[in-house]
Tab-separated table of C-alpha atoms in Angstrom:
chain	number	residue	atom	x	y	z
A	1	MET	CA	35.772	38.429	5.236
A	2	GLU	CA	32.669	38.208	7.739
A	3	LYS	CA	31.602	34.646	7.040
A	4	LYS	CA	28.098	33.730	6.151
A	5	GLU	CA	25.908	31.654	7.830
A	6	LEU	CA	23.869	28.978	6.068
A	7	THR	CA	20.657	28.674	6.014
A	8	PRO	CA	19.282	26.218	8.104
A	9	ILE	CA	17.538	22.664	5.965
A	10	ASP	CA	14.013	22.713	6.467
A	11	HIS	CA	13.694	19.177	8.287
A	12	LYS	CA	10.054	18.806	5.537
A	13	PHE	CA	11.929	19.199	2.220
A	14	LEU	CA	14.177	16.282	3.591
A	15	GLN	CA	11.138	14.612	5.312
A	16	SER	CA	9.915	14.926	1.976
A	17	VAL	CA	13.213	14.100	-0.344
A	18	ALA	CA	13.311	10.662	2.346
A	19	GLU	CA	9.620	9.967	1.146
A	20	VAL	CA	9.852	9.925	-2.271
A	21	LEU	CA	12.615	7.307	-1.791
A	22	ALA	CA	10.836	5.217	1.240
A	23	GLN	CA	8.190	5.060	-1.608
A	24	ALA	CA	10.150	3.849	-4.560
A	25	ARG	CA	11.836	1.500	-2.932
A	26	LYS	CA	8.352	-0.069	-1.996
A	27	ASN	CA	6.717	0.523	-5.179
A	28	ALA	CA	9.605	-1.674	-6.164
A	29	LYS	CA	8.855	-4.129	-3.967
A	30	THR	CA	5.175	-4.762	-4.303
A	31	ALA	CA	6.923	-4.911	-8.803
A	32	VAL	CA	8.652	-7.832	-7.681
A	33	ASN	CA	6.094	-8.963	-5.600
A	34	LEU	CA	3.269	-9.218	-8.622
A	35	SER	CA	6.428	-10.648	-10.658
A	36	MET	CA	6.757	-13.515	-8.163
A	37	VAL	CA	2.877	-13.617	-7.841
A	38	TYR	CA	2.284	-14.124	-11.853
A	39	ALA	CA	5.446	-16.214	-12.199
A	40	TYR	CA	3.283	-19.128	-9.578
A	41	PHE	CA	-0.362	-19.141	-11.503
A	42	GLU	CA	2.028	-20.071	-14.171
A	43	ILE	CA	3.910	-22.349	-13.094
A	44	GLY	CA	1.594	-23.519	-11.178
A	45	ARG	CA	-0.912	-24.185	-13.962
A	46	MET	CA	2.808	-26.021	-15.550
A	47	ILE	CA	2.916	-28.344	-13.078
A	48	VAL	CA	-1.414	-29.526	-13.326
A	49	GLU	CA	-1.042	-30.107	-16.919
A	50	GLU	CA	1.933	-32.012	-16.830
A	51	GLU	CA	0.466	-34.247	-13.926
A	52	GLN	CA	-2.488	-34.633	-15.290
A	53	HIS	CA	-0.415	-36.556	-18.331
A	54	GLY	CA	1.256	-38.844	-15.990
A	55	ALA	CA	0.279	-42.738	-16.958
A	56	ASN	CA	-0.356	-42.521	-12.509
A	57	ARG	CA	-0.425	-39.846	-12.199
A	58	ALA	CA	-0.691	-40.144	-8.436
A	59	ALA	CA	2.825	-41.207	-8.143
A	60	TYR	CA	4.021	-39.160	-11.144
A	61	GLY	CA	2.751	-36.352	-10.049
A	62	THR	CA	5.108	-37.185	-6.312
A	63	GLN	CA	7.863	-37.595	-8.782
A	64	LEU	CA	7.420	-34.696	-10.903
A	65	LEU	CA	7.965	-32.141	-7.762
A	66	LYS	CA	10.585	-33.945	-6.144
A	67	GLU	CA	12.482	-33.910	-9.216
A	68	LEU	CA	11.638	-30.318	-10.150
A	69	SER	CA	11.259	-28.741	-6.430
A	70	ALA	CA	16.147	-30.246	-6.519
A	71	TYR	CA	16.590	-29.053	-10.289
A	72	LEU	CA	14.966	-25.418	-8.907
A	73	THR	CA	17.665	-25.458	-6.261
A	74	GLU	CA	20.159	-26.256	-7.810
A	75	LYS	CA	19.901	-23.516	-10.061
A	76	TYR	CA	17.590	-20.371	-8.344
A	77	GLY	CA	17.732	-21.274	-4.113
A	78	LYS	CA	16.535	-21.908	-1.622
A	79	GLY	CA	12.272	-21.460	-2.070
A	80	PHE	CA	10.941	-23.753	-3.775
A	81	SER	CA	10.432	-27.021	-1.524
A	82	VAL	CA	8.625	-29.768	-2.181
A	83	GLY	CA	6.136	-27.804	0.022
A	84	ASN	CA	6.024	-24.640	-1.766
A	85	LEU	CA	5.702	-26.461	-4.931
A	86	LYS	CA	2.708	-27.984	-3.712
A	87	ASN	CA	1.813	-24.652	-2.456
A	88	ILE	CA	1.639	-23.413	-6.325
A	89	ARG	CA	0.699	-25.507	-7.869
A	90	GLN	CA	-2.843	-25.763	-5.005
A	91	PHE	CA	-2.758	-21.537	-6.149
A	92	TYR	CA	-3.061	-22.709	-9.673
A	93	LYS	CA	-6.385	-25.074	-8.742
A	94	VAL	CA	-7.664	-21.699	-6.709
A	95	TYR	CA	-7.838	-19.547	-8.604
A	96	ALA	CA	-7.566	-21.001	-12.101
A	97	ASN	CA	-11.598	-20.117	-12.416
A	98	ASP	CA	-11.640	-17.302	-9.236
A	99	GLN	CA	-12.457	-14.760	-11.146
A	100	ILE	CA	-13.475	-10.870	-9.044
A	101	GLY	CA	-14.250	-7.542	-9.537
A	102	GLU	CA	-12.218	-5.967	-10.961
A	103	THR	CA	-13.964	-2.867	-11.201
A	104	VAL	CA	-13.350	-2.049	-7.098
A	105	PHE	CA	-9.743	-2.211	-8.405
A	106	SER	CA	-9.430	0.529	-11.375
A	107	GLN	CA	-6.413	2.195	-9.720
A	108	PHE	CA	-4.847	-1.549	-10.676
A	109	GLU	CA	-6.065	-1.452	-14.152
A	110	ASN	CA	-2.307	-1.878	-16.380
A	111	LEU	CA	-1.517	-4.720	-14.047
A	112	PRO	CA	-1.916	-8.000	-16.306
A	113	ALA	CA	-3.797	-10.901	-16.762
A	114	VAL	CA	-3.355	-14.361	-16.553
A	115	SER	CA	-3.979	-16.831	-19.429
A	116	THR	CA	-8.302	-16.619	-17.117
A	117	GLY	CA	-8.835	-13.315	-17.469
A	118	ARG	CA	-7.376	-13.115	-13.980
A	119	LYS	CA	-5.280	-10.591	-12.368
A	120	PHE	CA	-3.432	-10.637	-8.971
A	121	PHE	CA	-2.370	-7.833	-6.678
A	122	LEU	CA	-1.633	-8.540	-3.596
A	123	SER	CA	2.009	-9.901	-2.347
A	124	TRP	CA	2.656	-14.357	-2.824
A	125	SER	CA	2.221	-14.276	1.483
A	126	HIS	CA	-1.116	-12.876	0.664
A	127	TYR	CA	-2.478	-15.449	-1.252
A	128	LEU	CA	-1.447	-18.800	-0.043
A	129	LYS	CA	-3.763	-17.104	2.767
A	130	LEU	CA	-7.199	-16.419	1.081
A	131	MET	CA	-5.875	-18.922	-1.096
A	132	ARG	CA	-6.671	-21.040	3.051
A	133	ILE	CA	-9.614	-19.774	2.533
A	134	THR	CA	-13.177	-22.067	1.009
A	135	ASN	CA	-16.042	-19.794	0.274
A	136	ILE	CA	-15.246	-18.380	-2.231
A	137	ASP	CA	-17.985	-15.056	-1.463
A	138	GLU	CA	-15.454	-14.564	1.791
A	139	ARG	CA	-12.412	-15.065	0.157
A	140	HIS	CA	-13.546	-12.548	-2.307
A	141	PHE	CA	-14.184	-9.809	0.499
A	142	TYR	CA	-10.987	-10.702	1.997
A	143	GLU	CA	-9.014	-10.017	-0.510
A	144	ILE	CA	-10.840	-6.475	-1.367
A	145	GLU	CA	-10.587	-5.135	1.489
A	146	ALA	CA	-6.870	-6.600	1.863
A	147	VAL	CA	-6.631	-4.615	-1.489
A	148	LYS	CA	-8.583	-1.624	-1.342
A	149	ASN	CA	-6.851	-1.035	2.707
A	150	ASP	CA	-3.126	-1.499	1.550
A	151	TRP	CA	-3.737	-4.016	4.910
A	152	SER	CA	-0.401	-6.407	5.404
A	153	LEU	CA	-0.408	-9.939	5.928
A	154	ASN	CA	-0.323	-9.129	10.105
A	155	GLU	CA	-3.334	-6.586	9.290
A	156	LEU	CA	-5.123	-9.189	6.924
A	157	LYS	CA	-4.538	-12.148	9.535
A	158	ARG	CA	-5.840	-10.000	12.259
A	159	GLN	CA	-8.537	-8.814	10.659
A	160	TYR	CA	-10.181	-12.722	9.723
A	161	ASN	CA	-9.010	-14.115	12.776
A	162	THR	CA	-11.741	-12.052	14.230
A	163	SER	CA	-14.365	-13.019	11.415
A	164	LEU	CA	-14.705	-9.171	10.228
A	165	TYR	CA	-16.866	-10.904	7.230
A	166	GLU	CA	-19.119	-13.151	9.380
A	167	ARG	CA	-19.684	-9.437	11.354
A	168	LEU	CA	-20.059	-7.154	9.155
A	169	ALA	CA	-22.515	-9.498	7.349
A	170	LEU	CA	-24.558	-10.546	10.535
A	171	SER	CA	-24.547	-5.992	10.844
A	172	THR	CA	-26.807	-5.684	6.947
A	173	ASP	CA	-28.850	-7.221	5.289
A	174	LYS	CA	-28.982	-10.408	2.719
A	175	GLU	CA	-28.953	-7.759	-0.405
A	176	LYS	CA	-25.954	-6.132	1.429
A	177	ILE	CA	-24.195	-9.802	2.292
A	178	TYR	CA	-23.780	-10.844	-1.756
A	179	ARG	CA	-22.331	-6.853	-2.700
A	180	LEU	CA	-19.368	-8.035	0.086
A	181	SER	CA	-17.962	-10.564	-2.426
A	182	THR	CA	-17.980	-8.002	-4.978
A	183	GLU	CA	-17.138	-4.173	-3.166
A	184	GLY	CA	-16.692	-5.502	0.315
A	185	GLN	CA	-17.470	-3.115	3.112
A	186	THR	CA	-19.223	-0.289	1.338
A	187	VAL	CA	-20.355	3.332	3.999
A	188	GLU	CA	-23.024	4.617	2.761
A	189	THR	CA	-25.295	4.848	5.158
A	190	PRO	CA	-24.504	5.347	8.696
A	191	SER	CA	-25.091	1.599	8.907
A	192	ASP	CA	-22.427	0.254	7.239
A	193	ALA	CA	-20.130	1.738	9.117
A	194	VAL	CA	-20.812	0.424	12.689
A	195	LYS	CA	-20.070	-3.066	13.829
A	196	ASP	CA	-21.674	-5.573	16.207
A	197	PRO	CA	-19.378	-6.656	18.332
A	198	TYR	CA	-16.419	-4.792	17.783
A	199	VAL	CA	-13.299	-6.832	18.488
A	200	LEU	CA	-11.101	-5.779	21.102
A	201	GLU	CA	-8.220	-8.610	21.925
A	202	PHE	CA	-5.722	-5.599	20.831
A	203	LEU	CA	-6.437	-3.876	24.359
A	204	GLY	CA	-4.988	-7.061	25.900
A	205	LEU	CA	-8.284	-6.926	28.920
A	206	PRO	CA	-8.084	-10.438	29.853
A	207	GLU	CA	-6.020	-10.641	31.995
A	208	LEU	CA	-7.611	-7.913	34.188
A	209	PRO	CA	-9.099	-8.791	36.555
A	210	SER	CA	-11.437	-6.395	36.372
A	211	TYR	CA	-11.247	-2.771	35.114
A	212	SER	CA	-12.868	0.457	34.705
A	213	GLU	CA	-14.388	3.003	31.360
A	214	THR	CA	-11.401	5.358	31.606
A	215	GLU	CA	-8.964	2.285	31.980
A	216	LEU	CA	-11.042	0.910	28.724
A	217	GLU	CA	-10.577	4.651	27.309
A	218	SER	CA	-7.155	4.847	27.886
A	219	ARG	CA	-6.018	1.538	26.317
A	220	ILE	CA	-7.516	2.063	23.357
A	221	ILE	CA	-6.123	5.329	23.312
A	222	ASP	CA	-2.469	3.122	24.502
A	223	HIS	CA	-3.855	1.170	20.801
A	224	LEU	CA	-5.009	4.186	18.727
A	225	GLN	CA	-3.545	2.903	15.740
A	226	GLN	CA	-4.800	-0.986	15.953
A	227	PHE	CA	-8.508	0.819	16.887
A	228	LEU	CA	-8.832	3.053	13.214
A	229	LEU	CA	-8.176	-1.169	11.637
A	230	GLU	CA	-11.085	-2.421	13.857
A	231	LEU	CA	-13.674	0.992	13.597
A	232	GLY	CA	-13.366	0.182	9.643
A	233	THR	CA	-12.547	2.437	6.253
A	234	GLY	CA	-12.705	7.117	6.052
A	235	PHE	CA	-11.937	6.844	10.930
A	236	ALA	CA	-10.492	9.862	11.888
A	237	PHE	CA	-9.510	10.698	15.477
A	238	ILE	CA	-10.729	14.298	16.639
A	239	GLY	CA	-10.223	13.596	20.177
A	240	ARG	CA	-11.040	12.312	23.448
A	241	GLN	CA	-13.337	13.336	26.459
A	242	GLU	CA	-14.381	16.340	24.579
A	243	ARG	CA	-16.278	18.787	27.213
A	244	PHE	CA	-19.150	20.946	26.702
A	245	THR	CA	-21.291	23.052	28.613
A	246	PHE	CA	-25.761	22.631	28.062
A	247	ASN	CA	-27.234	24.645	30.848
A	248	GLU	CA	-24.050	25.403	33.388
A	249	GLU	CA	-23.613	20.865	33.106
A	250	HIS	CA	-20.652	20.183	31.739
A	251	PHE	CA	-20.420	16.299	30.354
A	252	MET	CA	-17.239	14.645	28.017
A	253	VAL	CA	-17.752	13.064	25.367
A	254	ASP	CA	-15.743	9.532	25.947
A	255	LEU	CA	-14.154	9.863	21.831
A	256	VAL	CA	-14.501	11.648	18.666
A	257	PHE	CA	-14.370	10.416	15.409
A	258	TYR	CA	-15.309	11.701	11.822
A	259	ASN	CA	-16.137	9.643	8.814
A	260	ARG	CA	-14.750	10.776	5.716
A	261	LEU	CA	-16.976	8.724	3.759
A	262	LEU	CA	-20.454	10.112	5.339
A	263	ARG	CA	-19.033	12.827	5.725
A	264	CYS	CA	-20.370	13.290	9.893
A	265	PHE	CA	-19.478	12.742	13.698
A	266	VAL	CA	-18.674	9.896	15.293
A	267	LEU	CA	-19.388	10.120	18.599
A	268	PHE	CA	-18.108	6.969	21.148
A	269	ASP	CA	-19.556	5.774	24.787
A	270	LEU	CA	-18.031	3.601	26.748
A	271	LYS	CA	-19.688	0.949	29.218
A	272	ILE	CA	-18.156	-1.827	31.276
A	273	GLY	CA	-21.270	-3.490	32.250
A	274	GLU	CA	-24.758	-3.910	30.639
A	275	LEU	CA	-26.310	-1.634	28.164
A	276	LYS	CA	-29.607	0.815	30.260
A	277	HIS	CA	-31.694	2.692	29.372
A	278	GLN	CA	-30.567	5.573	30.809
A	279	ASP	CA	-27.480	5.419	28.230
A	280	ILE	CA	-28.967	4.783	24.649
A	281	GLY	CA	-30.900	8.868	26.438
A	282	GLN	CA	-26.712	10.449	26.858
A	283	MET	CA	-26.534	10.071	23.979
A	284	GLN	CA	-29.426	11.647	22.122
A	285	MET	CA	-28.625	14.454	24.035
A	286	TYR	CA	-24.444	13.963	22.916
A	287	VAL	CA	-25.572	13.791	18.926
A	288	HIS	CA	-27.768	16.560	19.038
A	289	TYR	CA	-25.732	18.606	20.457
A	290	TYR	CA	-23.268	18.156	17.908
A	291	ASP	CA	-26.549	18.233	15.691
A	292	ARG	CA	-27.053	21.263	16.484
A	293	LYS	CA	-23.872	23.200	18.209
A	294	VAL	CA	-20.389	21.721	16.466
A	295	LYS	CA	-21.429	20.384	12.894
A	296	LEU	CA	-21.497	22.065	10.008
A	297	PRO	CA	-24.509	23.031	7.183
A	298	ASP	CA	-23.319	20.925	4.415
A	299	GLU	CA	-22.169	17.582	7.423
A	300	ASN	CA	-24.315	15.323	7.819
A	301	PRO	CA	-25.868	13.788	10.545
A	302	THR	CA	-24.148	13.185	14.054
A	303	ILE	CA	-24.067	9.691	14.846
A	304	GLY	CA	-23.419	7.786	18.076
A	305	ILE	CA	-22.323	4.646	18.707
A	306	VAL	CA	-22.737	3.461	22.555
A	307	LEU	CA	-19.865	0.118	23.075
A	308	CYS	CA	-20.954	-2.156	26.272
A	309	LYS	CA	-20.144	-5.199	27.189
A	310	ASP	CA	-23.464	-6.924	27.093
A	311	LYS	CA	-27.003	-5.709	25.636
A	312	ASN	CA	-30.705	-6.580	26.134
A	313	ASN	CA	-31.353	-5.920	22.021
A	314	ALA	CA	-35.342	-5.624	23.530
A	315	VAL	CA	-34.054	-2.170	25.932
A	316	VAL	CA	-32.599	-1.125	22.865
A	317	GLU	CA	-34.857	-0.927	21.256
A	318	MET	CA	-38.113	0.352	23.118
A	319	THR	CA	-34.876	3.029	23.587
A	320	LEU	CA	-34.562	4.219	20.471
A	321	PRO	CA	-37.569	5.859	17.558
A	322	GLU	CA	-38.521	3.081	14.709
A	323	ASP	CA	-36.548	5.204	12.050
A	324	ASN	CA	-33.506	6.076	14.839
A	325	ALA	CA	-30.959	6.065	11.981
A	326	GLN	CA	-28.001	8.202	14.061
A	327	ILE	CA	-27.821	6.150	17.519
A	328	PHE	CA	-26.594	2.254	17.980
A	329	ALA	CA	-25.737	-0.270	20.643
A	330	SER	CA	-22.759	-2.110	19.608
A	331	LYS	CA	-20.971	-4.771	22.156
A	332	TYR	CA	-17.318	-4.885	22.348
A	333	GLU	CA	-15.576	-8.452	23.059
A	334	THR	CA	-11.935	-8.488	24.950
A	335	VAL	CA	-10.829	-11.635	23.460
A	336	LEU	CA	-11.127	-12.853	19.010
A	337	PRO	CA	-14.736	-14.992	18.588
A	338	SER	CA	-15.856	-17.866	17.246
A	339	LYS	CA	-15.583	-18.346	13.938
A	340	GLU	CA	-18.263	-21.349	13.543
A	341	SER	CA	-20.409	-19.628	16.326
A	342	LEU	CA	-20.369	-16.497	14.001
A	343	GLN	CA	-20.631	-18.764	11.238
A	344	LYS	CA	-23.387	-20.251	11.966
A	345	LEU	CA	-25.820	-17.275	13.038
A	346	LEU	CA	-25.294	-16.226	9.855
A	347	GLN	CA	-26.517	-19.190	8.202
A	348	GLU	CA	-29.145	-19.018	10.356
A	349	GLN	CA	-29.634	-15.756	9.551
A	350	MET	CA	-29.415	-16.557	5.219
A	351	SER	CA	-32.361	-19.501	6.037
A	352	ASP	CA	-34.476	-17.122	7.443
A	353	ALA	CA	-34.396	-14.778	4.716
A	354	ASP	CA	-34.527	-17.370	2.045
A	355	GLY	CA	-37.573	-18.555	3.935
A	356	GLY	CA	-39.255	-15.241	4.756
A	357	GLU	CA	-39.244	-14.844	0.751
A	358	GLY	CA	-40.704	-17.849	-0.473
A	359	GLU	CA	-44.067	-17.024	2.280
């Protein structure tokens, strides 16, 4: 009897089954992490209320944490040191009266709420980082963005260390600054998708005494996932050195992306030196070509961003039309910016805006 050959199992099927299991495990892990966050909030409340009953509160509080630590460690093992109990107490103090706009989290509407009505959406490790941000608007912004973009703890730390909140606030108007703390980053207009500066510390370029535009481009491609994270919400990579021919001349666009929220192409031209007006003119030609030859009729106008090491804002303003909404020039930094200097600039910007309204 002839032996029948078995039909090979489709590898995509195997992957699909594995993905279901992986998602289930992730969901289970998330549920456990969230349960611990809610439990820690309740424990923090109990500690604070018990401390308030002590006659000598400072001494009683110290003794309380020591005894509670010993008791919980004996009963449940590691994780309940005096230091961690202090974090749990501080967590309650920070979030007891802290409310956040939950309309942006409609997918979590079934989550329970603590006695104050507050809901929690992230892991304990995330909240350990968040609760140390003293500016409540900034804290809300990073919580919202971490939830919306499913940031890992490392991604949250990186965005905080690169001063994402200050950079977005400096790039927008006063009304939208207030929206950052209630909605996170909203991408409704081309300018919403642009940062100034972009922070590219992950490229490792400070180690090089000099580098070319080709080297800069190659480093970005090598670290594409991190670059997409830096770009923000809705970006998808299309290609590098995208070629087109016009009047028998060949041109290359360094990097091409598509933004799903704005429904448009986003072109990047990389410059390692100071921005010149010719660079802006070249980008205008790229944008016009994509608008006339590449984009579909139902897609929005193309955005062009010249990413440069240095720029003169006066040159940019004089080169671009007053009603410009498509061409942008942004600096890039290869080291982490000073958070203090950006905060100072933001405070000055807000003070100028308040002063201008009063005139």
